[in-house]
Tab-separated table of C-alpha atoms in Angstrom:
chain	number	residue	atom	x	y	z
A	1	MET	CA	-12.813	2.665	-12.660
A	2	SER	CA	-13.452	6.207	-11.338
A	3	GLN	CA	-16.912	7.210	-11.582
A	4	ASP	CA	-15.672	10.408	-12.949
A	5	GLN	CA	-14.708	8.575	-16.192
A	6	ASN	CA	-18.282	8.750	-17.543
A	7	THR	CA	-17.824	12.372	-18.144
A	8	SER	CA	-14.930	11.412	-20.555
A	9	THR	CA	-14.755	9.526	-23.952
A	10	PRO	CA	-14.465	5.403	-24.121
A	11	HIS	CA	-10.585	6.020	-25.077
A	12	ASP	CA	-10.230	8.368	-22.313
A	13	SER	CA	-11.626	5.303	-20.040
A	14	ARG	CA	-9.638	2.686	-21.287
A	15	ARG	CA	-6.534	5.199	-20.836
A	16	LEU	CA	-7.275	5.358	-17.281
A	17	HIS	CA	-7.963	1.713	-16.591
A	18	TRP	CA	-4.744	0.482	-18.293
A	19	ALA	CA	-2.707	3.033	-16.305
A	20	GLY	CA	-4.655	1.971	-13.170
A	21	VAL	CA	-3.774	-1.618	-14.348
A	22	VAL	CA	-0.004	-0.921	-14.742
A	23	CYS	CA	0.190	0.920	-11.258
A	24	GLY	CA	-1.428	-1.738	-9.219
A	25	LEU	CA	0.929	-4.244	-10.662
A	26	CYS	CA	3.800	-2.169	-10.014
A	27	ALA	CA	2.466	-1.631	-6.402
A	28	GLY	CA	2.540	-5.475	-5.799
A	29	VAL	CA	6.012	-5.910	-6.788
A	30	TRP	CA	7.083	-3.203	-4.467
A	31	LEU	CA	4.781	-3.682	-1.805
A	32	GLY	CA	5.956	-7.205	-1.730
A	33	ALA	CA	9.885	-6.231	-1.506
A	34	ALA	CA	9.375	-4.044	1.417
A	35	GLU	CA	8.366	-6.626	4.139
A	36	ALA	CA	11.713	-8.608	3.773
A	37	PRO	CA	13.528	-6.241	5.944
A	38	THR	CA	11.182	-7.203	8.551
A	39	LYS	CA	12.894	-10.592	8.972
A	40	LEU	CA	15.372	-8.487	11.209
A	41	VAL	CA	12.597	-9.130	13.814
A	42	ASN	CA	14.483	-12.552	14.650
A	43	ALA	CA	17.460	-10.652	14.972
A	44	GLY	CA	16.424	-9.724	18.449
A	45	LEU	CA	14.344	-6.826	17.698
A	46	SER	CA	10.786	-6.332	19.088
A	47	PRO	CA	7.956	-6.264	16.642
A	48	PHE	CA	7.247	-2.761	17.879
A	49	ALA	CA	10.760	-1.491	17.541
A	50	VAL	CA	10.936	-2.983	13.991
A	51	SER	CA	7.589	-1.060	13.076
A	52	LEU	CA	8.963	2.173	14.655
A	53	CYS	CA	12.014	1.973	12.266
A	54	MET	CA	10.086	1.362	9.234
A	55	VAL	CA	7.782	4.199	9.573
A	56	SER	CA	10.154	6.454	10.318
A	57	GLY	CA	11.594	5.512	6.627
A	58	VAL	CA	8.498	5.667	5.722
A	59	PHE	CA	8.018	9.261	6.983
A	60	ALA	CA	11.219	10.299	5.427
A	61	ALA	CA	10.328	8.755	2.104
A	62	ARG	CA	6.743	10.207	2.055
A	63	TRP	CA	7.814	13.844	2.312
A	64	THR	CA	10.921	13.212	-0.059
A	65	LEU	CA	9.084	11.732	-2.997
A	66	PRO	CA	5.855	14.212	-3.103
A	67	THR	CA	8.649	17.231	-2.733
A	68	LEU	CA	10.655	15.787	-5.690
A	69	LEU	CA	7.738	15.362	-7.924
A	70	LYS	CA	5.265	18.043	-6.756
A	71	GLY	CA	6.983	20.491	-4.572
A	72	THR	CA	5.619	21.366	-0.625
A	73	SER	CA	3.565	24.097	-2.075
A	74	GLN	CA	1.734	22.294	-4.714
A	75	VAL	CA	1.015	19.554	-1.924
A	76	ALA	CA	0.074	22.354	0.649
A	77	GLY	CA	-2.391	24.183	-2.150
A	78	ASP	CA	-4.179	20.705	-2.636
A	79	LEU	CA	-4.507	20.142	1.184
A	80	MET	CA	-5.867	23.527	1.909
A	81	ARG	CA	-8.274	23.478	-0.732
A	82	LYS	CA	-9.746	20.292	0.875
A	83	LYS	CA	-9.062	20.821	4.590
A	84	TYR	CA	-11.679	18.147	5.951
A	85	LEU	CA	-9.505	15.398	4.023
A	86	ILE	CA	-6.647	16.120	6.571
A	87	ILE	CA	-8.311	14.612	9.213
A	88	TRP	CA	-8.915	11.422	6.973
A	89	ALA	CA	-5.636	11.454	6.056
A	90	LEU	CA	-4.393	10.888	9.672
A	91	LEU	CA	-7.061	8.189	10.299
A	92	ALA	CA	-5.939	6.474	7.751
A	93	GLY	CA	-2.094	6.812	8.881
A	94	MET	CA	-3.140	5.354	12.233
A	95	MET	CA	-4.971	2.305	10.756
A	96	TRP	CA	-1.771	1.641	8.569
A	97	ALA	CA	0.529	1.903	11.486
A	98	VAL	CA	-1.513	-0.335	13.715
A	99	ALA	CA	-1.888	-2.721	10.682
A	100	ASN	CA	1.680	-2.659	9.775
A	101	THR	CA	2.463	-3.303	13.353
A	102	LEU	CA	0.561	-6.699	12.999
A	103	THR	CA	2.403	-7.480	9.864
A	104	VAL	CA	5.604	-7.823	12.064
A	105	PHE	CA	3.870	-9.878	14.712
A	106	ALA	CA	2.699	-12.129	11.901
A	107	ILE	CA	5.897	-12.461	10.088
A	108	ARG	CA	7.525	-13.672	13.467
A	109	ASP	CA	5.028	-16.244	14.132
A	110	VAL	CA	4.316	-17.748	10.943
A	111	GLY	CA	6.656	-16.619	8.523
A	112	LEU	CA	6.689	-13.900	5.562
A	113	THR	CA	5.584	-16.621	3.112
A	114	ILE	CA	2.218	-17.512	4.987
A	115	ALA	CA	1.659	-14.164	6.275
A	116	PHE	CA	1.658	-12.162	3.272
A	117	PRO	CA	-1.587	-14.121	1.906
A	118	LEU	CA	-3.702	-14.081	5.062
A	119	TRP	CA	-3.489	-10.057	5.259
A	120	ASN	CA	-4.070	-9.911	1.296
A	121	THR	CA	-7.728	-10.808	2.373
A	122	ASN	CA	-7.970	-7.106	2.849
A	123	SER	CA	-9.319	-7.188	-0.819
A	124	LEU	CA	-12.400	-8.517	0.451
A	125	ILE	CA	-12.935	-5.833	2.975
A	126	GLY	CA	-12.041	-3.353	0.510
A	127	LEU	CA	-14.637	-4.778	-1.895
A	128	LEU	CA	-17.167	-4.473	0.706
A	129	TRP	CA	-16.790	-1.151	1.771
A	130	GLY	CA	-16.498	0.216	-2.228
A	131	ARG	CA	-19.522	-1.483	-2.788
A	132	LEU	CA	-21.616	0.041	0.256
A	133	LEU	CA	-20.270	3.155	0.694
A	134	PHE	CA	-19.206	4.329	-2.967
A	135	GLY	CA	-21.584	2.443	-5.433
A	136	GLU	CA	-18.967	0.120	-7.007
A	137	LEU	CA	-20.583	-2.765	-9.010
A	138	LYS	CA	-23.731	-1.112	-8.413
A	139	LYS	CA	-25.816	-1.776	-11.529
A	140	ALA	CA	-23.000	-3.732	-12.966
A	141	SER	CA	-23.048	-6.337	-15.541
A	142	PRO	CA	-23.850	-10.086	-14.825
A	143	ALA	CA	-20.440	-10.758	-16.247
A	144	ASN	CA	-18.699	-8.426	-13.561
A	145	ILE	CA	-20.714	-9.364	-10.580
A	146	ALA	CA	-19.776	-13.197	-11.688
A	147	ARG	CA	-16.285	-12.448	-11.634
A	148	VAL	CA	-16.169	-10.776	-8.497
A	149	VAL	CA	-18.011	-13.440	-6.708
A	150	ILE	CA	-15.901	-16.030	-8.195
A	151	GLY	CA	-12.768	-13.720	-7.209
A	152	THR	CA	-13.999	-13.283	-3.494
A	153	VAL	CA	-14.826	-17.053	-2.873
A	154	ALA	CA	-11.560	-17.930	-4.277
A	155	ILE	CA	-9.452	-15.591	-2.034
A	156	VAL	CA	-11.426	-16.795	0.930
A	157	ALA	CA	-10.559	-20.345	0.067
A	158	ALA	CA	-7.099	-19.650	-0.449
A	159	ALA	CA	-6.528	-17.802	2.743
A	160	THR	CA	-8.134	-20.758	4.771
A	161	LEU	CA	-5.732	-23.206	2.980
A	162	LEU	CA	-2.802	-21.160	3.906
A	163	GLY	CA	-3.746	-20.877	7.057
A	164	PHE	CA	-4.100	-24.376	7.720
A	165	SER	CA	-0.967	-25.094	5.918
A	166	THR	CA	1.027	-23.533	9.010
A	167	MET	CA	-0.578	-26.211	11.515
A	168	HIS	CA	0.403	-29.084	9.038
A	169	GLY	CA	2.544	-31.859	10.707
A	170	GLY	CA	5.604	-30.480	8.924
A	171	SER	CA	9.213	-30.334	10.531
A	172	SER	CA	9.252	-27.445	12.359
A	173	PRO	CA	5.779	-25.826	13.011
A	174	SER	CA	5.265	-22.778	14.814
A	175	PRO	CA	4.434	-22.734	18.102
A	176	HIS	CA	2.498	-19.579	17.723
A	177	ALA	CA	0.817	-20.004	14.528
A	178	VAL	CA	-2.696	-18.986	16.004
A	179	GLN	CA	-1.068	-15.955	17.338
A	180	GLY	CA	0.440	-14.994	13.980
A	181	ILE	CA	-2.747	-16.024	12.064
A	182	LEU	CA	-5.070	-13.390	14.050
A	183	ALA	CA	-2.338	-10.756	13.779
A	184	ALA	CA	-2.105	-11.034	10.139
A	185	LEU	CA	-6.011	-11.330	9.830
A	186	GLY	CA	-6.248	-8.103	11.897
A	187	ALA	CA	-3.873	-6.199	9.450
A	188	SER	CA	-5.925	-7.178	6.676
A	189	LEU	CA	-9.194	-5.541	8.341
A	190	LEU	CA	-7.529	-2.792	9.191
A	191	TRP	CA	-6.072	-2.109	5.577
A	192	GLY	CA	-8.910	-3.029	3.733
A	193	THR	CA	-10.715	-0.362	6.065
A	194	MET	CA	-7.865	2.188	5.460
A	195	TYR	CA	-9.150	2.402	1.684
A	196	ILE	CA	-11.965	4.414	2.711
A	197	PRO	CA	-10.265	7.682	3.270
A	198	TYR	CA	-8.228	7.039	0.388
A	199	ARG	CA	-11.071	6.826	-1.776
A	200	LYS	CA	-13.051	9.622	-0.311
A	201	ALA	CA	-9.643	11.634	-1.124
A	202	TYR	CA	-9.651	10.682	-4.855
A	203	ILE	CA	-13.395	10.993	-5.788
A	204	SER	CA	-12.665	14.794	-4.367
A	205	GLY	CA	-9.862	15.163	-6.884
A	206	MET	CA	-7.120	15.432	-4.610
A	207	ASN	CA	-3.561	14.352	-5.846
A	208	PRO	CA	-2.075	10.987	-4.004
A	209	LEU	CA	1.179	12.669	-3.449
A	210	SER	CA	-0.587	15.247	-1.347
A	211	PHE	CA	-2.842	12.889	0.494
A	212	VAL	CA	0.392	10.509	1.722
A	213	THR	CA	2.113	13.737	2.712
A	214	ALA	CA	-0.642	14.573	5.529
A	215	PHE	CA	-0.890	10.407	5.962
A	216	THR	CA	2.580	10.404	7.355
A	217	PHE	CA	1.662	12.156	10.894
A	218	GLY	CA	-0.893	9.934	11.560
A	219	GLU	CA	1.220	6.781	11.015
A	220	LEU	CA	4.262	8.040	12.886
A	221	GLY	CA	2.575	9.329	15.918
A	222	THR	CA	0.407	6.085	16.434
A	223	VAL	CA	3.509	3.771	16.080
A	224	PHE	CA	5.232	5.966	18.499
A	225	ALA	CA	2.549	5.567	20.971
A	226	LEU	CA	2.619	1.810	20.203
A	227	VAL	CA	6.014	2.049	21.368
A	228	TRP	CA	5.436	4.379	24.505
A	229	PHE	CA	2.775	2.489	26.091
A	230	LEU	CA	3.417	-1.179	24.804
A	231	ASP	CA	6.938	-1.714	24.784
A	232	GLY	CA	8.161	0.406	27.880
A	233	GLY	CA	7.931	3.807	27.240
A	234	ALA	CA	10.789	5.678	27.605
A	235	LYS	CA	12.984	2.328	28.670
A	236	ALA	CA	11.626	0.568	25.580
A	237	PRO	CA	15.260	-1.287	24.295
A	238	ILE	CA	14.582	0.762	20.791
A	239	PHE	CA	15.234	3.793	22.520
A	240	HIS	CA	18.742	2.231	24.636
A	241	THR	CA	19.771	-0.805	22.323
A	242	VAL	CA	23.960	0.031	21.738
A	243	GLY	CA	24.967	-0.825	18.240
A	244	LEU	CA	21.470	-0.815	16.523
A	245	GLU	CA	22.840	1.716	13.921
A	246	HIS	CA	23.907	-1.473	11.457
A	247	LEU	CA	20.101	-2.361	11.570
A	248	LEU	CA	18.347	1.122	11.053
A	249	PHE	CA	19.629	1.059	7.548
A	250	TRP	CA	17.449	-2.134	6.541
A	251	LEU	CA	14.518	-0.949	8.305
A	252	PHE	CA	14.437	2.510	6.694
A	253	LEU	CA	15.241	1.142	3.517
A	254	GLY	CA	12.213	-1.383	3.889
A	255	GLY	CA	9.963	1.834	4.832
A	256	PHE	CA	11.035	3.767	1.788
A	257	VAL	CA	10.248	1.024	-0.472
A	258	TRP	CA	7.029	0.274	0.978
A	259	VAL	CA	6.276	4.141	0.328
A	260	ILE	CA	7.127	3.543	-3.729
A	261	GLY	CA	4.587	0.610	-3.685
A	262	ASP	CA	2.023	2.668	-1.568
A	263	ILE	CA	1.921	5.582	-3.953
A	264	PHE	CA	1.145	3.521	-7.091
A	265	GLN	CA	-1.169	1.775	-5.133
A	266	GLN	CA	-3.039	4.925	-4.433
A	267	PHE	CA	-3.096	5.803	-8.183
A	268	ALA	CA	-4.421	2.495	-8.957
A	269	THR	CA	-7.242	2.719	-6.093
A	270	LYS	CA	-8.016	6.398	-7.786
A	271	TYR	CA	-8.501	5.208	-11.401
A	272	LEU	CA	-9.835	1.510	-10.753
A	273	GLY	CA	-11.769	2.178	-7.331
A	274	ILE	CA	-11.191	0.216	-4.409
A	275	GLY	CA	-12.645	-3.218	-5.375
A	276	ARG	CA	-10.669	-3.502	-8.212
A	277	GLY	CA	-7.398	-1.514	-7.119
A	278	ILE	CA	-6.708	-3.562	-4.287
A	279	PRO	CA	-6.745	-6.900	-5.687
A	280	LEU	CA	-4.245	-5.984	-8.391
A	281	SER	CA	-1.943	-4.422	-5.801
A	282	ASN	CA	-2.548	-7.699	-3.775
A	283	THR	CA	-0.304	-9.548	-6.305
A	284	ASN	CA	2.578	-8.374	-3.854
A	285	GLN	CA	1.487	-11.850	-2.175
A	286	LEU	CA	3.179	-13.253	-5.196
A	287	TRP	CA	6.214	-11.173	-4.472
A	288	GLY	CA	6.218	-12.179	-0.769
A	289	LEU	CA	6.185	-15.449	-1.640
A	290	ALA	CA	9.051	-14.898	-4.032
A	291	TRP	CA	11.136	-12.993	-1.187
A	292	GLY	CA	10.019	-15.458	1.389
A	293	ALA	CA	11.034	-18.711	-0.342
A	294	LEU	CA	13.564	-18.033	-2.662
A	295	VAL	CA	15.793	-15.136	-0.752
A	296	PHE	CA	15.312	-16.464	2.805
A	297	GLY	CA	14.297	-20.350	2.096
A	298	GLU	CA	11.248	-20.275	4.169
A	299	LEU	CA	10.173	-23.397	2.514
A	300	ALA	CA	13.487	-25.056	2.695
A	301	ASN	CA	12.418	-27.618	5.597
A	302	ALA	CA	8.593	-27.492	4.814
A	303	SER	CA	7.094	-30.717	3.933
A	304	ALA	CA	5.743	-31.699	0.705
A	305	THR	CA	2.259	-31.187	1.597
A	306	GLN	CA	2.877	-27.734	3.340
A	307	ARG	CA	4.823	-26.737	0.088
A	308	ILE	CA	1.818	-28.059	-2.132
A	309	MET	CA	-0.805	-26.134	0.172
A	310	VAL	CA	1.108	-22.739	0.092
A	311	ILE	CA	1.598	-22.981	-3.444
A	312	ALA	CA	-1.858	-23.665	-4.313
A	313	GLY	CA	-3.396	-21.351	-2.009
A	314	SER	CA	-1.012	-18.670	-3.511
A	315	LEU	CA	-2.257	-19.514	-7.122
A	316	ILE	CA	-5.997	-19.527	-6.284
A	317	MET	CA	-5.634	-16.165	-4.241
A	318	ILE	CA	-3.978	-14.604	-7.301
A	319	GLY	CA	-6.394	-15.889	-9.781
A	320	GLY	CA	-9.292	-14.669	-7.528
A	321	ALA	CA	-7.558	-11.219	-7.286
A	322	ILE	CA	-7.491	-11.359	-11.389
A	323	ALA	CA	-10.850	-12.370	-11.659
A	324	ILE	CA	-12.270	-9.229	-9.691
A	325	SER	CA	-9.881	-6.782	-11.207
A	326	THR	CA	-10.651	-7.813	-14.770
A	327	ALA	CA	-14.295	-6.651	-14.145
A	328	VAL	CA	-14.078	-3.328	-15.980
A	329	ALA	CA	-16.998	-1.288	-15.053
A	330	THR	CA	-19.767	-0.718	-17.553
A	331	GLN	CA	-21.353	2.732	-18.395
A	332	ARG	CA	-24.130	1.879	-15.970
A	333	GLU	CA	-21.825	1.167	-13.291
A	334	HIS	CA	-20.286	4.541	-14.038
A	335	ASN	CA	-23.155	6.148	-13.892
A	336	SER	CA	-24.459	4.932	-10.367
A	337	MET	CA	-20.562	6.015	-9.180
A	338	GLN	CA	-21.602	9.415	-10.467
A	339	ASP	CA	-24.374	9.632	-8.130
A	340	MET	CA	-22.030	8.648	-5.292
A	341	LEU	CA	-19.575	11.696	-6.504
A	342	GLN	CA	-22.417	14.097	-6.383
A	343	ARG	CA	-23.408	12.836	-2.810
A	344	GLU	CA	-19.945	13.342	-1.408
A	345	CYS	CA	-19.844	16.957	-3.057
A	346	ASP	CA	-23.057	17.801	-1.428
A	347	ARG	CA	-22.034	16.280	1.937
A	348	TYR	CA	-18.760	18.497	1.816
A	349	ASN	CA	-20.062	21.497	-0.133
A	350	LEU	CA	-17.639	20.856	-3.293
A	351	ASP	CA	-18.126	22.247	-6.477
A	352	ILE	CA	-18.374	18.827	-9.033
A	353	ARG	CA	-16.877	20.990	-11.789
A	354	GLU	CA	-14.153	21.964	-9.873
A	355	VAL	CA	-13.649	18.158	-8.583
A	356	VAL	CA	-13.761	16.657	-12.048
A	357	ARG	CA	-11.326	19.480	-12.917
A	358	ASP	CA	-8.761	18.589	-10.306
A	359	TYR	CA	-9.288	14.770	-11.175
A	360	SER	CA	-8.088	15.427	-14.760
A	361	ARG	CA	-5.030	17.613	-13.556
A	362	PRO	CA	-1.577	16.127	-14.313
A	363	GLU	CA	-0.181	13.995	-11.318
A	364	PHE	CA	3.340	15.107	-11.681
A	365	ASP	CA	3.902	18.774	-12.396
A	366	SER	CA	7.597	19.114	-13.123
A	367	SER	CA	6.931	22.959	-14.167
A	368	GLY	CA	6.344	24.280	-10.544
A	369	LYS	CA	9.338	25.846	-9.000
A	370	ARG	CA	11.060	24.307	-6.113
A	371	SER	CA	11.605	26.108	-2.774
A	372	ILE	CA	14.809	26.078	-0.915
A	373	GLY	CA	12.763	24.317	1.918
A	374	ASP	CA	12.017	21.587	-0.819
A	375	TYR	CA	15.815	21.172	-1.436
A	376	ALA	CA	16.470	21.095	2.455
A	377	ILE	CA	13.824	18.377	2.788
A	378	VAL	CA	15.488	16.196	0.028
A	379	ALA	CA	18.845	16.797	1.390
A	380	THR	CA	18.112	15.913	5.021
A	381	ALA	CA	16.299	12.549	3.982
A	382	THR	CA	19.053	12.095	1.736
A	383	ALA	CA	21.491	12.728	4.545
A	384	VAL	CA	19.979	10.672	6.952
A	385	PHE	CA	20.050	7.311	4.491
A	386	LEU	CA	23.681	8.093	3.688
A	387	TYR	CA	24.270	8.116	7.241
A	388	LEU	CA	22.795	4.976	8.213
A	389	GLY	CA	24.110	3.277	5.115
A	390	LEU	CA	27.376	4.132	6.055
A	391	LYS	CA	27.155	2.270	9.507
A	392	ALA	CA	25.144	-0.808	7.953
A	393	ARG	CA	26.276	-4.141	7.998
A	394	VAL	CA	24.423	-7.143	6.083
A	395	PRO	CA	22.515	-8.885	8.968
A	396	GLN	CA	23.471	-12.458	10.072
A	397	ILE	CA	20.510	-14.034	8.476
A	398	ALA	CA	20.802	-16.646	5.661
A	399	PHE	CA	19.738	-15.487	2.383
A	400	SER	CA	20.384	-15.880	-1.361
A	401	SER	CA	22.342	-13.015	-2.930
A	402	GLN	CA	21.449	-13.798	-6.549
A	403	TRP	CA	17.793	-14.282	-5.978
A	404	VAL	CA	17.911	-10.491	-4.331
A	405	VAL	CA	19.772	-9.328	-7.890
A	406	VAL	CA	16.973	-11.207	-9.847
A	407	LEU	CA	14.123	-9.515	-7.589
A	408	VAL	CA	15.781	-5.921	-7.506
A	409	VAL	CA	16.098	-5.811	-11.448
A	410	VAL	CA	12.418	-6.796	-11.598
A	411	MET	CA	11.459	-4.148	-9.171
A	412	LEU	CA	13.324	-1.360	-11.211
A	413	ALA	CA	11.617	-2.323	-14.222
A	414	SER	CA	8.418	-2.339	-12.889
A	415	VAL	CA	8.872	1.349	-11.287
A	416	GLY	CA	9.771	2.326	-14.793
A	417	ALA	CA	6.681	0.895	-16.027
A	418	GLY	CA	4.613	2.793	-13.742
A	419	ILE	CA	6.299	6.155	-14.078
A	420	PHE	CA	6.002	5.665	-17.881
A	421	ALA	CA	2.340	4.786	-17.855
A	422	LEU	CA	1.816	7.916	-15.554
A	423	ARG	CA	3.623	10.361	-17.572
A	424	LYS	CA	1.745	9.022	-20.600
A	425	LEU	CA	-1.458	9.850	-18.935
A	426	SER	CA	-0.367	13.184	-17.754
A	427	ASN	CA	0.594	14.167	-21.420
A	428	SER	CA	-2.350	12.702	-23.168
């Protein structure tokens, strides 16, 4: 849980923990669905082009959703009160952009079903940084330490099992399995490290909706640079491909879906910490498996051994994530994290009372007035999606429409639960 919670009652701590858990699980559902459009990489687009299109959708969504929920004036106020966090937000966006590009390579080379569990080892990286930099698990109870150790071992074992499953003698092994595995693990390293800026922002009291707004410039600038320097510069195919409009909608949609999941993931990180929040959101591995296997039939031609290895590795990894996430912080651990909060306040000359007050403010403030600029942002983003949607065509990729409907219903139900949890927390 958060280090700020030792100033609250046990009832408050339980409410914050419950909200964090719901947000983490909701994040898993949406983050799992967001990577499905990257299957379009098999339709002839380069991984750099796919990433740029997705991040463009991310950019539109990261501005639109905070504007709807808070308004740009409140977002700007949050950023101006803590200007030093803007640099951290840009850095986090840069790491996100590179990691996202690596995931596209991984999906191309080893498939969505295999790539997801491998890059979800970012929970190990996040757990390490949470312990070293933010005092998470310091002075934790023996039971909590045991859960974290067992969960960590389970996640590493599952990642290894899933990695070897791609090289097993199945019917159509990938010729670039090693390359795909390395790309997924590289994404894991970057995404695990990316949570350092996240956590610094939230222990300083910044609202996640404000942080992700600054985050967008780092990610869009970085992915554009990747296309420019590694995919042909001004001659890059993404800038000259004729008839690309019918694919852009799906990639923009993938970016939009990712943002919804990422916002809930950030709320989970705020209320549970890195070591507990990331494993919960990493249940996206289960949903990535569902999209890859059920919708796109990635296991249709796999051998029985491959299927057993993939399913067993997935279940082991989820079990490890659950073990870590259920290690609820004790009062002694809260006190240790409070020391880290005081250190951050001393480092950046912050008033700890103001930080605690900012932390307890409602996440959504619908009472604030919306400016003409706010409505213009929402209208522009909506117009872009409508324009692309009118030109979209169903990609020529085999998929199960029935399973798409089932998984979309689950997505809508989960986001409803997440919004309910945050609203209830804000109104209590």
